[in-house]
């Protein structure tokens, strides 16, 4: 098998696994025929209906998830138990908070959550590797932007 074929197989598997996980968690997105989502300041400027980001600590984040994005709560609690509570080690806490800070920042905004689901769906369904990569890169840029959000935003 050529190096190119190995890379292609790896990328196909990655897009399938990521897409399956995202669809399992968020459900399949609605099709948006002819609509190309725009990355804007959307992630940095929530609409009035979007709840503000909580204080940057596990207790406040969990409370915000429970109130505004309860679909994330089982995964949050399981990850907390596995990564922090059962290990009696707070070393992984910054990585844990970074991950769930971003998850909540996206899930609390229905429009942004739908946009991310659409990006993942289109990336996993695309037969053009360049298009899939571009869509995943767009999703990645959004995740990087939301990680820098501050409490109250």
PDB file of C-alpha atoms in Angstrom:
ATOM      1  CA  UNK A   1       0.000   0.000   0.000  1.00  0.00           C
ATOM      2  CA  UNK A   2       1.424   3.379  -0.984  1.00  0.00           C
ATOM      3  CA  UNK A   3       2.049   6.159   1.526  1.00  0.00           C
ATOM      4  CA  UNK A   4      -0.707   8.215  -0.121  1.00  0.00           C
ATOM      5  CA  UNK A   5      -3.170   5.331   0.235  1.00  0.00           C
ATOM      6  CA  UNK A   6      -2.221   4.905   3.905  1.00  0.00           C
ATOM      7  CA  UNK A   7      -2.743   8.620   4.547  1.00  0.00           C
ATOM      8  CA  UNK A   8      -6.088   8.576   2.716  1.00  0.00           C
ATOM      9  CA  UNK A   9      -7.276   5.539   4.724  1.00  0.00           C
ATOM     10  CA  UNK A  10      -6.242   7.252   7.970  1.00  0.00           C
ATOM     11  CA  UNK A  11      -8.039  10.454   7.078  1.00  0.00           C
ATOM     12  CA  UNK A  12     -11.156   8.537   6.018  1.00  0.00           C
ATOM     13  CA  UNK A  13     -11.173   6.677   9.339  1.00  0.00           C
ATOM     14  CA  UNK A  14     -10.648   9.899  11.299  1.00  0.00           C
ATOM     15  CA  UNK A  15     -13.491  11.696   9.542  1.00  0.00           C
ATOM     16  CA  UNK A  16     -15.786   8.682  10.027  1.00  0.00           C
ATOM     17  CA  UNK A  17     -14.955   8.323  13.738  1.00  0.00           C
ATOM     18  CA  UNK A  18     -15.268  12.051  14.451  1.00  0.00           C
ATOM     19  CA  UNK A  19     -18.483  12.297  12.472  1.00  0.00           C
ATOM     20  CA  UNK A  20     -20.029   9.250  14.142  1.00  0.00           C
ATOM     21  CA  UNK A  21     -19.160  10.572  17.599  1.00  0.00           C
ATOM     22  CA  UNK A  22     -20.533  14.004  16.850  1.00  0.00           C
ATOM     23  CA  UNK A  23     -23.736  12.612  15.307  1.00  0.00           C
ATOM     24  CA  UNK A  24     -24.187  10.222  18.236  1.00  0.00           C
ATOM     25  CA  UNK A  25     -23.903  13.130  20.641  1.00  0.00           C
ATOM     26  CA  UNK A  26     -25.761  15.830  18.722  1.00  0.00           C
ATOM     27  CA  UNK A  27     -27.880  13.955  16.183  1.00  0.00           C
ATOM     28  CA  UNK A  28     -27.660  14.354  12.436  1.00  0.00           C
ATOM     29  CA  UNK A  29     -27.886  18.001  11.368  1.00  0.00           C
ATOM     30  CA  UNK A  30     -30.521  19.335   9.031  1.00  0.00           C
ATOM     31  CA  UNK A  31     -29.372  19.631   5.442  1.00  0.00           C
ATOM     32  CA  UNK A  32     -28.620  23.167   4.342  1.00  0.00           C
ATOM     33  CA  UNK A  33     -28.892  23.042   0.577  1.00  0.00           C
ATOM     34  CA  UNK A  34     -26.808  25.750  -1.035  1.00  0.00           C
ATOM     35  CA  UNK A  35     -26.054  27.413   2.284  1.00  0.00           C
ATOM     36  CA  UNK A  36     -22.430  27.848   3.183  1.00  0.00           C
ATOM     37  CA  UNK A  37     -22.043  28.763   6.846  1.00  0.00           C
ATOM     38  CA  UNK A  38     -19.924  31.791   7.489  1.00  0.00           C
ATOM     39  CA  UNK A  39     -17.334  31.997  10.198  1.00  0.00           C
ATOM     40  CA  UNK A  40     -17.883  35.339  11.786  1.00  0.00           C
ATOM     41  CA  UNK A  41     -17.460  36.852  15.167  1.00  0.00           C
ATOM     42  CA  UNK A  42     -20.382  34.595  16.087  1.00  0.00           C
ATOM     43  CA  UNK A  43     -18.330  32.502  18.498  1.00  0.00           C
ATOM     44  CA  UNK A  44     -16.977  35.572  20.241  1.00  0.00           C
ATOM     45  CA  UNK A  45     -20.227  37.557  20.335  1.00  0.00           C
ATOM     46  CA  UNK A  46     -23.118  35.472  21.657  1.00  0.00           C
ATOM     47  CA  UNK A  47     -26.657  36.538  20.868  1.00  0.00           C
ATOM     48  CA  UNK A  48     -28.820  37.795  23.764  1.00  0.00           C
ATOM     49  CA  UNK A  49     -30.534  34.391  24.021  1.00  0.00           C
ATOM     50  CA  UNK A  50     -27.183  32.702  24.630  1.00  0.00           C
ATOM     51  CA  UNK A  51     -26.311  32.384  28.320  1.00  0.00           C
ATOM     52  CA  UNK A  52     -23.026  33.953  29.416  1.00  0.00           C
ATOM     53  CA  UNK A  53     -19.953  31.878  30.103  1.00  0.00           C
ATOM     54  CA  UNK A  54     -19.647  30.909  33.777  1.00  0.00           C
ATOM     55  CA  UNK A  55     -16.710  31.482  36.089  1.00  0.00           C
ATOM     56  CA  UNK A  56     -13.715  29.446  34.951  1.00  0.00           C
ATOM     57  CA  UNK A  57     -13.825  26.644  37.525  1.00  0.00           C
ATOM     58  CA  UNK A  58     -15.215  23.095  37.411  1.00  0.00           C
ATOM     59  CA  UNK A  59     -18.099  23.715  39.819  1.00  0.00           C
ATOM     60  CA  UNK A  60     -19.411  26.780  37.948  1.00  0.00           C
ATOM     61  CA  UNK A  61     -18.921  25.115  34.575  1.00  0.00           C
ATOM     62  CA  UNK A  62     -20.806  21.998  35.690  1.00  0.00           C
ATOM     63  CA  UNK A  63     -23.681  24.119  37.006  1.00  0.00           C
ATOM     64  CA  UNK A  64     -23.867  26.027  33.707  1.00  0.00           C
ATOM     65  CA  UNK A  65     -23.825  22.789  31.725  1.00  0.00           C
ATOM     66  CA  UNK A  66     -26.569  21.323  33.926  1.00  0.00           C
ATOM     67  CA  UNK A  67     -28.725  24.409  33.427  1.00  0.00           C
ATOM     68  CA  UNK A  68     -28.101  25.348  29.788  1.00  0.00           C
ATOM     69  CA  UNK A  69     -26.672  22.271  28.018  1.00  0.00           C
ATOM     70  CA  UNK A  70     -27.848  19.222  29.980  1.00  0.00           C
ATOM     71  CA  UNK A  71     -27.135  16.915  27.032  1.00  0.00           C
ATOM     72  CA  UNK A  72     -23.421  17.350  27.857  1.00  0.00           C
ATOM     73  CA  UNK A  73     -23.765  16.498  31.549  1.00  0.00           C
ATOM     74  CA  UNK A  74     -23.387  12.681  31.415  1.00  0.00           C
ATOM     75  CA  UNK A  75     -20.183  12.946  29.368  1.00  0.00           C
ATOM     76  CA  UNK A  76     -18.866  15.771  31.567  1.00  0.00           C
ATOM     77  CA  UNK A  77     -19.490  13.782  34.760  1.00  0.00           C
ATOM     78  CA  UNK A  78     -18.004  10.600  33.340  1.00  0.00           C
ATOM     79  CA  UNK A  79     -14.906  12.427  32.110  1.00  0.00           C
ATOM     80  CA  UNK A  80     -14.556  14.195  35.492  1.00  0.00           C
ATOM     81  CA  UNK A  81     -14.787  10.912  37.356  1.00  0.00           C
ATOM     82  CA  UNK A  82     -12.326   9.138  35.061  1.00  0.00           C
ATOM     83  CA  UNK A  83      -9.776  11.944  34.619  1.00  0.00           C
ATOM     84  CA  UNK A  84      -9.857  13.776  37.945  1.00  0.00           C
ATOM     85  CA  UNK A  85     -11.935  12.254  40.755  1.00  0.00           C
ATOM     86  CA  UNK A  86     -10.847   8.610  40.496  1.00  0.00           C
ATOM     87  CA  UNK A  87      -7.191   9.511  40.021  1.00  0.00           C
ATOM     88  CA  UNK A  88      -6.984  11.898  42.982  1.00  0.00           C
ATOM     89  CA  UNK A  89      -4.784  14.031  40.734  1.00  0.00           C
ATOM     90  CA  UNK A  90      -5.602  17.580  39.680  1.00  0.00           C
ATOM     91  CA  UNK A  91      -2.742  17.651  37.161  1.00  0.00           C
ATOM     92  CA  UNK A  92      -5.086  17.038  34.208  1.00  0.00           C
ATOM     93  CA  UNK A  93      -7.528  19.722  35.404  1.00  0.00           C
ATOM     94  CA  UNK A  94      -6.377  22.469  32.974  1.00  0.00           C
ATOM     95  CA  UNK A  95      -6.824  20.155  29.976  1.00  0.00           C
ATOM     96  CA  UNK A  96     -10.193  18.987  31.331  1.00  0.00           C
ATOM     97  CA  UNK A  97     -11.380  22.575  31.776  1.00  0.00           C
ATOM     98  CA  UNK A  98     -10.136  23.606  28.323  1.00  0.00           C
ATOM     99  CA  UNK A  99     -12.046  20.790  26.672  1.00  0.00           C
ATOM    100  CA  UNK A 100     -15.330  21.315  28.518  1.00  0.00           C
ATOM    101  CA  UNK A 101     -15.080  25.111  28.377  1.00  0.00           C
ATOM    102  CA  UNK A 102     -15.134  24.823  24.585  1.00  0.00           C
ATOM    103  CA  UNK A 103     -17.831  22.156  24.553  1.00  0.00           C
ATOM    104  CA  UNK A 104     -20.112  24.317  26.685  1.00  0.00           C
ATOM    105  CA  UNK A 105     -19.312  27.503  24.723  1.00  0.00           C
ATOM    106  CA  UNK A 106     -20.533  25.775  21.568  1.00  0.00           C
ATOM    107  CA  UNK A 107     -23.474  23.836  23.062  1.00  0.00           C
ATOM    108  CA  UNK A 108     -24.960  26.876  24.840  1.00  0.00           C
ATOM    109  CA  UNK A 109     -25.537  28.593  21.479  1.00  0.00           C
ATOM    110  CA  UNK A 110     -28.003  26.583  19.346  1.00  0.00           C
ATOM    111  CA  UNK A 111     -26.944  28.349  16.135  1.00  0.00           C
ATOM    112  CA  UNK A 112     -23.247  27.711  16.716  1.00  0.00           C
ATOM    113  CA  UNK A 113     -23.931  24.123  17.803  1.00  0.00           C
ATOM    114  CA  UNK A 114     -25.934  23.512  14.608  1.00  0.00           C
ATOM    115  CA  UNK A 115     -23.186  25.139  12.539  1.00  0.00           C
ATOM    116  CA  UNK A 116     -20.551  22.845  14.092  1.00  0.00           C
ATOM    117  CA  UNK A 117     -22.756  19.786  13.536  1.00  0.00           C
ATOM    118  CA  UNK A 118     -23.225  20.845   9.928  1.00  0.00           C
ATOM    119  CA  UNK A 119     -19.469  21.291   9.436  1.00  0.00           C
ATOM    120  CA  UNK A 120     -18.771  17.827  10.839  1.00  0.00           C
ATOM    121  CA  UNK A 121     -21.576  16.263   8.840  1.00  0.00           C
ATOM    122  CA  UNK A 122     -20.444  17.831   5.572  1.00  0.00           C
ATOM    123  CA  UNK A 123     -16.813  16.896   6.260  1.00  0.00           C
ATOM    124  CA  UNK A 124     -17.642  13.253   6.902  1.00  0.00           C
ATOM    125  CA  UNK A 125     -19.939  12.998   3.884  1.00  0.00           C
ATOM    126  CA  UNK A 126     -17.614  14.747   1.434  1.00  0.00           C
ATOM    127  CA  UNK A 127     -15.788  12.622  -1.121  1.00  0.00           C
ATOM    128  CA  UNK A 128     -13.243  15.401  -1.697  1.00  0.00           C
ATOM    129  CA  UNK A 129     -10.403  15.170   0.822  1.00  0.00           C
ATOM    130  CA  UNK A 130      -9.476  18.836   0.404  1.00  0.00           C
ATOM    131  CA  UNK A 131     -13.053  19.881   1.186  1.00  0.00           C
ATOM    132  CA  UNK A 132     -13.172  17.586   4.241  1.00  0.00           C
ATOM    133  CA  UNK A 133      -9.906  18.996   5.543  1.00  0.00           C
ATOM    134  CA  UNK A 134     -11.116  22.578   4.980  1.00  0.00           C
ATOM    135  CA  UNK A 135     -14.362  21.882   6.850  1.00  0.00           C
ATOM    136  CA  UNK A 136     -12.535  20.283   9.794  1.00  0.00           C
ATOM    137  CA  UNK A 137     -10.092  23.200   9.841  1.00  0.00           C
ATOM    138  CA  UNK A 138     -13.022  25.622   9.994  1.00  0.00           C
ATOM    139  CA  UNK A 139     -14.448  23.678  12.962  1.00  0.00           C
ATOM    140  CA  UNK A 140     -11.020  23.727  14.575  1.00  0.00           C
ATOM    141  CA  UNK A 141     -10.740  27.516  14.179  1.00  0.00           C
ATOM    142  CA  UNK A 142     -14.085  27.922  15.928  1.00  0.00           C
ATOM    143  CA  UNK A 143     -12.951  25.656  18.785  1.00  0.00           C
ATOM    144  CA  UNK A 144      -9.758  27.695  19.184  1.00  0.00           C
ATOM    145  CA  UNK A 145     -11.754  30.923  19.308  1.00  0.00           C
ATOM    146  CA  UNK A 146     -14.223  29.724  21.939  1.00  0.00           C
ATOM    147  CA  UNK A 147     -11.461  28.455  24.230  1.00  0.00           C
ATOM    148  CA  UNK A 148     -10.375  32.064  24.740  1.00  0.00           C
ATOM    149  CA  UNK A 149     -13.803  33.278  25.827  1.00  0.00           C
ATOM    150  CA  UNK A 150     -13.922  34.867  29.227  1.00  0.00           C
ATOM    151  CA  UNK A 151     -16.512  34.477  31.995  1.00  0.00           C
ATOM    152  CA  UNK A 152     -19.528  36.637  31.276  1.00  0.00           C
ATOM    153  CA  UNK A 153     -19.082  36.656  27.496  1.00  0.00           C
TER     154      UNK A 153
END
